[in-house]
GROMACS .gro file of C-alpha atoms in nm:
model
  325
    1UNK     CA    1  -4.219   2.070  -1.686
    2UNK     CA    2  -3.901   2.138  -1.488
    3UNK     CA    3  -3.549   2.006  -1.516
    4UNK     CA    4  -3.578   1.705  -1.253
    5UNK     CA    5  -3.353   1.826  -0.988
    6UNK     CA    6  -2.997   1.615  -0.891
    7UNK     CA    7  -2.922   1.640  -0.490
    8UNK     CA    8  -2.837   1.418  -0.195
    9UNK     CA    9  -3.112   1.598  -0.066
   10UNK     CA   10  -3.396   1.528  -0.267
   11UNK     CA   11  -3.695   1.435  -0.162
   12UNK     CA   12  -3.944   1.266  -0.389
   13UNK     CA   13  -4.328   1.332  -0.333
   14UNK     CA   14  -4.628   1.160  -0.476
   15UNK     CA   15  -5.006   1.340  -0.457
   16UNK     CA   16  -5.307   1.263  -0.640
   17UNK     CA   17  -5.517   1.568  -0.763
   18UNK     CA   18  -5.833   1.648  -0.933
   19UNK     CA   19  -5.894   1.925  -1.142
   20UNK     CA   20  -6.106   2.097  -0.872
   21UNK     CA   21  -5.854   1.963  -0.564
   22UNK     CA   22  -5.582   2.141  -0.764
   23UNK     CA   23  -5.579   2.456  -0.604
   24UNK     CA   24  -5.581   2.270  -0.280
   25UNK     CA   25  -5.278   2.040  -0.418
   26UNK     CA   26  -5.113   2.393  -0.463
   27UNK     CA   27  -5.172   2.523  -0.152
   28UNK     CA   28  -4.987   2.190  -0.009
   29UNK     CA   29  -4.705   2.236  -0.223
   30UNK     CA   30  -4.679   2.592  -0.058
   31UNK     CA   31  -4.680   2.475   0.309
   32UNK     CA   32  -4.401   2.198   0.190
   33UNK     CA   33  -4.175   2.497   0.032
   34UNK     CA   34  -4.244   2.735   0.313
   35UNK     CA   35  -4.107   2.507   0.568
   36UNK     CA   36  -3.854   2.312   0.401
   37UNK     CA   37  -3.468   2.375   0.462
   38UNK     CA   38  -3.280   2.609   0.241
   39UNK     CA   39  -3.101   2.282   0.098
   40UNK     CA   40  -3.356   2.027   0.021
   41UNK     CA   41  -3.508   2.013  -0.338
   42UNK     CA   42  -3.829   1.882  -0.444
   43UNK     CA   43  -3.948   1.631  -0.741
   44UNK     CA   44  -4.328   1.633  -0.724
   45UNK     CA   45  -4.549   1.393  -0.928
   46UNK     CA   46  -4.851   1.474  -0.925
   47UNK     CA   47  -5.119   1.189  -1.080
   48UNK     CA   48  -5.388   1.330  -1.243
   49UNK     CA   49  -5.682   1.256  -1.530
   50UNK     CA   50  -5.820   1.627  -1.588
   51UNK     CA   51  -5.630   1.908  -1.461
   52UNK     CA   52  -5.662   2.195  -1.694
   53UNK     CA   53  -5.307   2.336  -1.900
   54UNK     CA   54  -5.409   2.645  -1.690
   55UNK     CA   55  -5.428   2.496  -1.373
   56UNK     CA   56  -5.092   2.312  -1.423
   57UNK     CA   57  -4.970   2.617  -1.478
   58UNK     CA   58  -5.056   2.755  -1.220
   59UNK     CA   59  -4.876   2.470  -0.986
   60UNK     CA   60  -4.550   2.518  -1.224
   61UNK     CA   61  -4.564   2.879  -1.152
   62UNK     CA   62  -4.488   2.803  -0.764
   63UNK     CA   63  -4.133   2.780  -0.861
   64UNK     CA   64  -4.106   3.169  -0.767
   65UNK     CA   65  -4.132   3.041  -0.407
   66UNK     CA   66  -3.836   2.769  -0.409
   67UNK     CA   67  -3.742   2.587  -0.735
   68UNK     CA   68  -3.850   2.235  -0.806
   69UNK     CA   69  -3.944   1.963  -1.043
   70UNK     CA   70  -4.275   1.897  -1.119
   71UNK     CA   71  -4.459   1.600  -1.325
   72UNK     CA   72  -4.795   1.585  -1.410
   73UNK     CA   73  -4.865   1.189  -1.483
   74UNK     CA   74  -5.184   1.073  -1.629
   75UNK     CA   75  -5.385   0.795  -1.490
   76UNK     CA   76  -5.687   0.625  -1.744
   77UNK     CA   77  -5.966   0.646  -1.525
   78UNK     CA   78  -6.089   0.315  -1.707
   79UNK     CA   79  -5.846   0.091  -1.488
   80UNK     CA   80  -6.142   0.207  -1.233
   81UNK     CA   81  -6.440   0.174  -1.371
   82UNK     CA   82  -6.628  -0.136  -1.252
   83UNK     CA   83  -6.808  -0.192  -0.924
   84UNK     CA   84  -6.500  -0.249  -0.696
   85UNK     CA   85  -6.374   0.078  -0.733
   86UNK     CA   86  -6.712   0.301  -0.849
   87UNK     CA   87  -6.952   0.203  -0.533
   88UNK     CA   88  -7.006   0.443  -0.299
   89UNK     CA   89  -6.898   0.310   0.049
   90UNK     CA   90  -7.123   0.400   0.320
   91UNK     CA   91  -6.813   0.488   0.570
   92UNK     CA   92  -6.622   0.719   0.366
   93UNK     CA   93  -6.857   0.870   0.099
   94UNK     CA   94  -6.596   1.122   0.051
   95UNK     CA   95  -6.399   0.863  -0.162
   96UNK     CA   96  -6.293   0.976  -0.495
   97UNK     CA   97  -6.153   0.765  -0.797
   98UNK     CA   98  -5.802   0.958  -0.712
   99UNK     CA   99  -5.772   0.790  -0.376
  100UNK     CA  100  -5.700   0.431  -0.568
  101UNK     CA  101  -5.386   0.609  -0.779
  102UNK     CA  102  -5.181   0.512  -0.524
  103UNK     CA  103  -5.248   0.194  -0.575
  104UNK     CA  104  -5.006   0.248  -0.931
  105UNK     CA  105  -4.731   0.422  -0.765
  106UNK     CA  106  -4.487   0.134  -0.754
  107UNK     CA  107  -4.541   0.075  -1.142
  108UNK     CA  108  -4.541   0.428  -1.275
  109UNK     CA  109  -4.245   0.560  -1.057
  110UNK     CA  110  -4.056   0.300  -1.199
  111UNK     CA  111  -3.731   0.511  -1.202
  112UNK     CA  112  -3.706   0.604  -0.843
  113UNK     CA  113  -3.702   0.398  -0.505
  114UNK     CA  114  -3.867   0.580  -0.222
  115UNK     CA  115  -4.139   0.838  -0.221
  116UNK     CA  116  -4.329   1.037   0.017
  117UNK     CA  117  -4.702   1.043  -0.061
  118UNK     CA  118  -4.955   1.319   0.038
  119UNK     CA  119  -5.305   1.345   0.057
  120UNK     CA  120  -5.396   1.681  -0.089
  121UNK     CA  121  -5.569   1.740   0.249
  122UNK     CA  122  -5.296   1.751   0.433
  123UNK     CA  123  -5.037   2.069   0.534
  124UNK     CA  124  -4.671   1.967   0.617
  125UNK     CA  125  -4.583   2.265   0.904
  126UNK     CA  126  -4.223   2.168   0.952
  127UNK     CA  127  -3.896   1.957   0.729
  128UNK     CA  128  -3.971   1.659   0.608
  129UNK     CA  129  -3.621   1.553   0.636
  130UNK     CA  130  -3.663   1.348   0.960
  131UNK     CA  131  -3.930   1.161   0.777
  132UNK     CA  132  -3.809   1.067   0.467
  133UNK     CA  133  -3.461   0.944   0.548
  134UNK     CA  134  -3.677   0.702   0.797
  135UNK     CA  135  -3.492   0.397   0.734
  136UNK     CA  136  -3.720   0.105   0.494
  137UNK     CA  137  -3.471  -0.159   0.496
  138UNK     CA  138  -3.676  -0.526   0.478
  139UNK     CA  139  -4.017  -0.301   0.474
  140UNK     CA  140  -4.261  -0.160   0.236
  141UNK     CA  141  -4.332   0.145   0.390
  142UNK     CA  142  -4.361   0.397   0.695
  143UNK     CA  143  -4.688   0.536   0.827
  144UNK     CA  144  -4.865   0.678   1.124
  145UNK     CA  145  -5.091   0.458   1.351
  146UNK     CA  146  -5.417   0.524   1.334
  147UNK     CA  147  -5.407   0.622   1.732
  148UNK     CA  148  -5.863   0.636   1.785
  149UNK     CA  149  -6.135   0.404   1.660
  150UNK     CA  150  -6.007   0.305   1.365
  151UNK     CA  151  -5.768   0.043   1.525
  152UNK     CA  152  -6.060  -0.080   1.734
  153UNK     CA  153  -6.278  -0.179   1.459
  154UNK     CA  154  -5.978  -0.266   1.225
  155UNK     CA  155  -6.140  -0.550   1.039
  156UNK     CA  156  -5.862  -0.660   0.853
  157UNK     CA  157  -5.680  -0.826   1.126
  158UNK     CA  158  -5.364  -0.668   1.143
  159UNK     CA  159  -5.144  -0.586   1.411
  160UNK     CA  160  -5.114  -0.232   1.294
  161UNK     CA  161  -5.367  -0.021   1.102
  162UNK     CA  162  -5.251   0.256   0.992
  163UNK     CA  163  -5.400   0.639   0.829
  164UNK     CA  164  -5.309   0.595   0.446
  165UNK     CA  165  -5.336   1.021   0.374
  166UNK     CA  166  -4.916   0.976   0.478
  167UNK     CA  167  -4.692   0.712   0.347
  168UNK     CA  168  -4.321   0.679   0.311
  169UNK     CA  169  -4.285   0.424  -0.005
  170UNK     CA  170  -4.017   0.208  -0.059
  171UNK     CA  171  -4.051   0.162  -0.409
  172UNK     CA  172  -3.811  -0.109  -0.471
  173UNK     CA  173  -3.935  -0.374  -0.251
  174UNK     CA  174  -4.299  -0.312  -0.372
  175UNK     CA  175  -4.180  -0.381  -0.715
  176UNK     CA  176  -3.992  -0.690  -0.607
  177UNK     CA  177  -4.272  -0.831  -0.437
  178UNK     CA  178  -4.532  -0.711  -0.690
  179UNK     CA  179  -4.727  -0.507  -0.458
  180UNK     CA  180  -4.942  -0.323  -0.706
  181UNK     CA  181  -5.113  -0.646  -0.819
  182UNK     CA  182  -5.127  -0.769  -0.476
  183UNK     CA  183  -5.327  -0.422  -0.397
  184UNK     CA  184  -5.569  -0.437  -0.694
  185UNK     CA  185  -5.648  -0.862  -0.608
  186UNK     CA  186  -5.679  -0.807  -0.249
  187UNK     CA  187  -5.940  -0.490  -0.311
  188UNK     CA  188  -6.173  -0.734  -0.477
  189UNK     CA  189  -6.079  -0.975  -0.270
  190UNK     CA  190  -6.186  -0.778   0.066
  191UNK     CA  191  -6.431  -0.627  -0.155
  192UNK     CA  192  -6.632  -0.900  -0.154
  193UNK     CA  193  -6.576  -1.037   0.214
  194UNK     CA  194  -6.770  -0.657   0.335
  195UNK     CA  195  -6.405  -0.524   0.476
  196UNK     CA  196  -6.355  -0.183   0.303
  197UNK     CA  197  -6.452  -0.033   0.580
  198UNK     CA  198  -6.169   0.297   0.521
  199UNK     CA  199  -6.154   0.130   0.162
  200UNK     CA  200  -5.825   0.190   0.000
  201UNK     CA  201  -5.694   0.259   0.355
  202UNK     CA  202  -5.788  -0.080   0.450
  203UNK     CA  203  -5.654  -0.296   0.132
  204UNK     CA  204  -5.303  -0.086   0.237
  205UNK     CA  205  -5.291  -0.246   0.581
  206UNK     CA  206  -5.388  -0.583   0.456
  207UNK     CA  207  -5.130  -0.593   0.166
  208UNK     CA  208  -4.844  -0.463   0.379
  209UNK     CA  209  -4.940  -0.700   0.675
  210UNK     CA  210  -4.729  -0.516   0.970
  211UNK     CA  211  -4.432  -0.524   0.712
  212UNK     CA  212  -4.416  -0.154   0.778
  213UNK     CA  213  -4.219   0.103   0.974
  214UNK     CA  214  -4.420   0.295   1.255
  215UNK     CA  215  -4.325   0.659   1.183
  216UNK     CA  216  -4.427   0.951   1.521
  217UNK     CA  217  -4.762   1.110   1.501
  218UNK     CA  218  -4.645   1.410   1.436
  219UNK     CA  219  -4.635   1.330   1.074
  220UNK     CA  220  -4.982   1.251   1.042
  221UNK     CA  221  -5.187   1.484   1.300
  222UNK     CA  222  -5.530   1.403   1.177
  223UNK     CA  223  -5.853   1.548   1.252
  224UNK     CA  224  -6.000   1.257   1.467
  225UNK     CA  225  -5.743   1.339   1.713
  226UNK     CA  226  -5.854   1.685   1.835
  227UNK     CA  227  -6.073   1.575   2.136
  228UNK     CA  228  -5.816   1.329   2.214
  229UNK     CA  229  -5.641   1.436   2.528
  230UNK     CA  230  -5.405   1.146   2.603
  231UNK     CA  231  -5.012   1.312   2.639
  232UNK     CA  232  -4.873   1.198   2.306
  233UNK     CA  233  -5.178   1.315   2.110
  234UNK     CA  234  -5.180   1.639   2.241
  235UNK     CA  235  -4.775   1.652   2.184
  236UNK     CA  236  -4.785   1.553   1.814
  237UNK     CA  237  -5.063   1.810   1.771
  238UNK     CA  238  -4.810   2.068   1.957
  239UNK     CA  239  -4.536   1.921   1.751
  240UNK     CA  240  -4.706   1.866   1.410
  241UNK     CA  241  -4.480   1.861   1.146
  242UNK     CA  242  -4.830   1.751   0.884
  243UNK     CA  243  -5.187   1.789   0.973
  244UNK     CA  244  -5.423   1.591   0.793
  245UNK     CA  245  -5.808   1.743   0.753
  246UNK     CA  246  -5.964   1.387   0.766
  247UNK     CA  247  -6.338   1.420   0.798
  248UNK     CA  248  -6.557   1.525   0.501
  249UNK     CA  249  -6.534   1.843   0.626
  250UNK     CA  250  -6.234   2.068   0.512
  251UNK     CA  251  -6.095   2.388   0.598
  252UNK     CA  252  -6.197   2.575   0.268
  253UNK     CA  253  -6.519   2.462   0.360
  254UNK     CA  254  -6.505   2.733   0.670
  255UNK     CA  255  -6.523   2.485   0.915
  256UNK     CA  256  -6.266   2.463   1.193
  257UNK     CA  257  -6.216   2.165   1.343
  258UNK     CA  258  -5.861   2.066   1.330
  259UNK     CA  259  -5.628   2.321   1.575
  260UNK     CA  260  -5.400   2.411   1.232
  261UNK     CA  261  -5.723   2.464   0.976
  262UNK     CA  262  -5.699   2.829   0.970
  263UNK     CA  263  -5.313   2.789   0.843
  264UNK     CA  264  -5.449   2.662   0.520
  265UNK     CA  265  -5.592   3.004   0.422
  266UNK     CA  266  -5.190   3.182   0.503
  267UNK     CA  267  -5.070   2.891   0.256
  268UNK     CA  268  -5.340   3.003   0.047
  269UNK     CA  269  -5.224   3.368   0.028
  270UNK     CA  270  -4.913   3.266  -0.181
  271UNK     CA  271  -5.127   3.100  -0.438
  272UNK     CA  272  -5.100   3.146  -0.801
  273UNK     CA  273  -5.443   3.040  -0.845
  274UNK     CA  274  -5.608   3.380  -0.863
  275UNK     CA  275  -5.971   3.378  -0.900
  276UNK     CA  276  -6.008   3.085  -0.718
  277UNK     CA  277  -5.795   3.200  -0.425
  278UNK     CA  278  -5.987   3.543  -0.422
  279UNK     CA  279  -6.320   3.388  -0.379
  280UNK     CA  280  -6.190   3.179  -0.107
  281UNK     CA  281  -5.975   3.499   0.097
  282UNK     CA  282  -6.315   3.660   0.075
  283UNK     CA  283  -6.525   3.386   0.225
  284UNK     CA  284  -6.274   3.358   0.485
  285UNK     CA  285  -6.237   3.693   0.581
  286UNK     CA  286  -6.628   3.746   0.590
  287UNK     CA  287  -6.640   3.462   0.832
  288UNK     CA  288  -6.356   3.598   1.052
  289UNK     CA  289  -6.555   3.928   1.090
  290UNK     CA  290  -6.864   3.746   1.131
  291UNK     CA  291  -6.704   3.554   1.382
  292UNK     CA  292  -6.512   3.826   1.529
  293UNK     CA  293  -6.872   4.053   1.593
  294UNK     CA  294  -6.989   3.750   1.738
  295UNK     CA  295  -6.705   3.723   2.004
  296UNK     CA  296  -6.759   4.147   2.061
  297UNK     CA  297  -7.179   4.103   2.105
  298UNK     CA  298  -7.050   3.795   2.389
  299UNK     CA  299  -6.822   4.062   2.507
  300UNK     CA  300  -7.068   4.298   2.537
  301UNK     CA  301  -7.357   4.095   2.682
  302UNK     CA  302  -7.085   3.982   2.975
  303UNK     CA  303  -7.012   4.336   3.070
  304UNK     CA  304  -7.365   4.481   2.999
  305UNK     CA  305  -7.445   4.205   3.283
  306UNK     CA  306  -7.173   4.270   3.511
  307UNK     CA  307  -7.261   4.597   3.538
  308UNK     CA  308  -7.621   4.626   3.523
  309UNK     CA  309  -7.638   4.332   3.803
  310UNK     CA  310  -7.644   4.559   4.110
  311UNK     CA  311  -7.896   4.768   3.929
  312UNK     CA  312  -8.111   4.497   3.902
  313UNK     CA  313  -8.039   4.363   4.274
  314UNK     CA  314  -8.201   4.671   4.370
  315UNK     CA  315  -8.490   4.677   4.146
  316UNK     CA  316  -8.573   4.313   4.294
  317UNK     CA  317  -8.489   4.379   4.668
  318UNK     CA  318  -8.728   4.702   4.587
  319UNK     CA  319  -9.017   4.531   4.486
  320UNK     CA  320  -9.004   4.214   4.771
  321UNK     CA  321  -8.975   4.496   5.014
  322UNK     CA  322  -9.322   4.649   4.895
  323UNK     CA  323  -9.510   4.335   4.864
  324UNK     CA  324  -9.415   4.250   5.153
  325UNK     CA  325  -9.565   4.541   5.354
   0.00000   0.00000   0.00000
């Protein structure tokens, strides 16, 4: 573990992993040191139950790119384990123990007062200078608006519901206002009244009750949006400065939704995570050429067509022309 690093610059970011996510949790922290500014610095915490000495290893090892601090903080999975957290919700059957860490950030980041927090599904494209010096006075957090049909069957009756992959913490007026038990209460509490719909995404927006700040879309470009093709959601997907894969489906799955999927697998070249990232470069590249003779049999067929048309033009005008004698 690093040296935690001392700047006016700092910026202070949260992720929960999974052994297995790990590589993907790397492959974020590339994208964030690729695109930050030559002075910002980086504390990462990352909150974890099972990731392997090798695998954290492999994270500290991403120092070569741009130094940083890094802490690996581990959550008992215990705190989870009864029927509020364990069920699998028929919405989001994608949900994993590790999305309900957040839930302790407040308490176990007792030290510092503002953190950015990342779903490991996300990419961050640009600086995320603009977004963490958002200013949280009076509020608990900033987030993105959930800008599709989320909002329109938002059953916790909020003003504002917002995407919980992104979230700008302020630390120190959670802990004032005890926020963290407030979260874990009002999960059972909606729990049992049928409203985890988006689950921990929806206990967020009840707990924080519009006290929030409304950060640009560009910080949280999520899937859901790609068919949208209102101005300001085809801007922030222009403009993205983090993409969010938000279905079940992800990019190191080889499927393409989201406009900036294939950018994952450039992040993934700098990866320290060898075998893993070989077996996934050679999935992806078999698919590209699978996809690319694909695109050249299309090509073909078009001009094969083009060309042969006249030809067969004749061939019919030919044969009406002798029937009909």
């Amino acid at each position: 573990m690093g040296e935690k690093v001392v700047s006016t610059n700092v910026i202070n970011i949260v992720m929960s992993s999974s052994d297995e996510y790990s590589i993907h949790c790397g492959t974020l922290i590339i994208s964030i040191l690729k695109n930050s500014l030559p002075d910002e610095k980086f504390n990462f915490y990352i909150f974890e139950t099972n990731i392997s000495e090798e695998n954290k290893n492999n994270l500290r090892q991403l120092t070569t790119i741009k130094p940083f601090s890094i802490n690996f903080i581990r959550i008992d999975k215990s705190i989870f384990n009864n029927e509020y957290f364990t069920k699998e919700y028929s919405y989001m059957p994608q949900v994993k123990v590790q999305t309900f860490y957040k839930y302790l950030i407040p308490k176990l980041l007792n030290n510092i007062d503002k953190v950015l927090y990342l779903d490991v599904d996300t990419l961050v494209l640009g600086s995320l200078s603009e977004l963490y010096n958002i200013d949280l006075t009076g509020k608990y957090a900033a987030a993105v608006e959930n800008n599709d049909s989320y909002s329109a069957i938002n059953k916790v009756g909020t003003k504002h519901y917002f995407n919980a992959g992104v979230i700008l913490y302020n630390l120190k007026k959670c802990r004032e206002d005890n926020i963290m038990e407030k979260l874990f209460n009002n999960h059972i509490s909606l729990f049992k009244q049928d409203k985890l719909r988006y689950v921990d995404q929806c206990v967020l927006n009840y707990t924080f009750n519009d006290n929030i700040v409304i950060a640009d879309l560009k910080f949280n470009v999520g899937t859901q949006w790609v068919n949208n093709k209102s101005k300001i959601c085809k801007e922030a997907v222009r403009k993205a400065v983090i993409v969010h894969f938000t279905t079940p489906r992800k990019p190191w799955d080889l499927v393409f939704i989201h406009p900036h999927a294939e950018k994952y697998f450039y992040y993934l070249q700098y990866s320290t995570f060898k075998l893993q990232k070989q077996a996934l470069l050679h999935s992806y590249k078999k698919y590209k050429i699978k996809k690319n003779l694909q695109i050249l049999k299309l090509i073909y067929s078009f001009i094969k067509s083009y060309f042969l048309f006249p030809w067969y033009v004749y061939k019919t005008y030919k044969l009406v022309k002798k029937r009909l004698k």
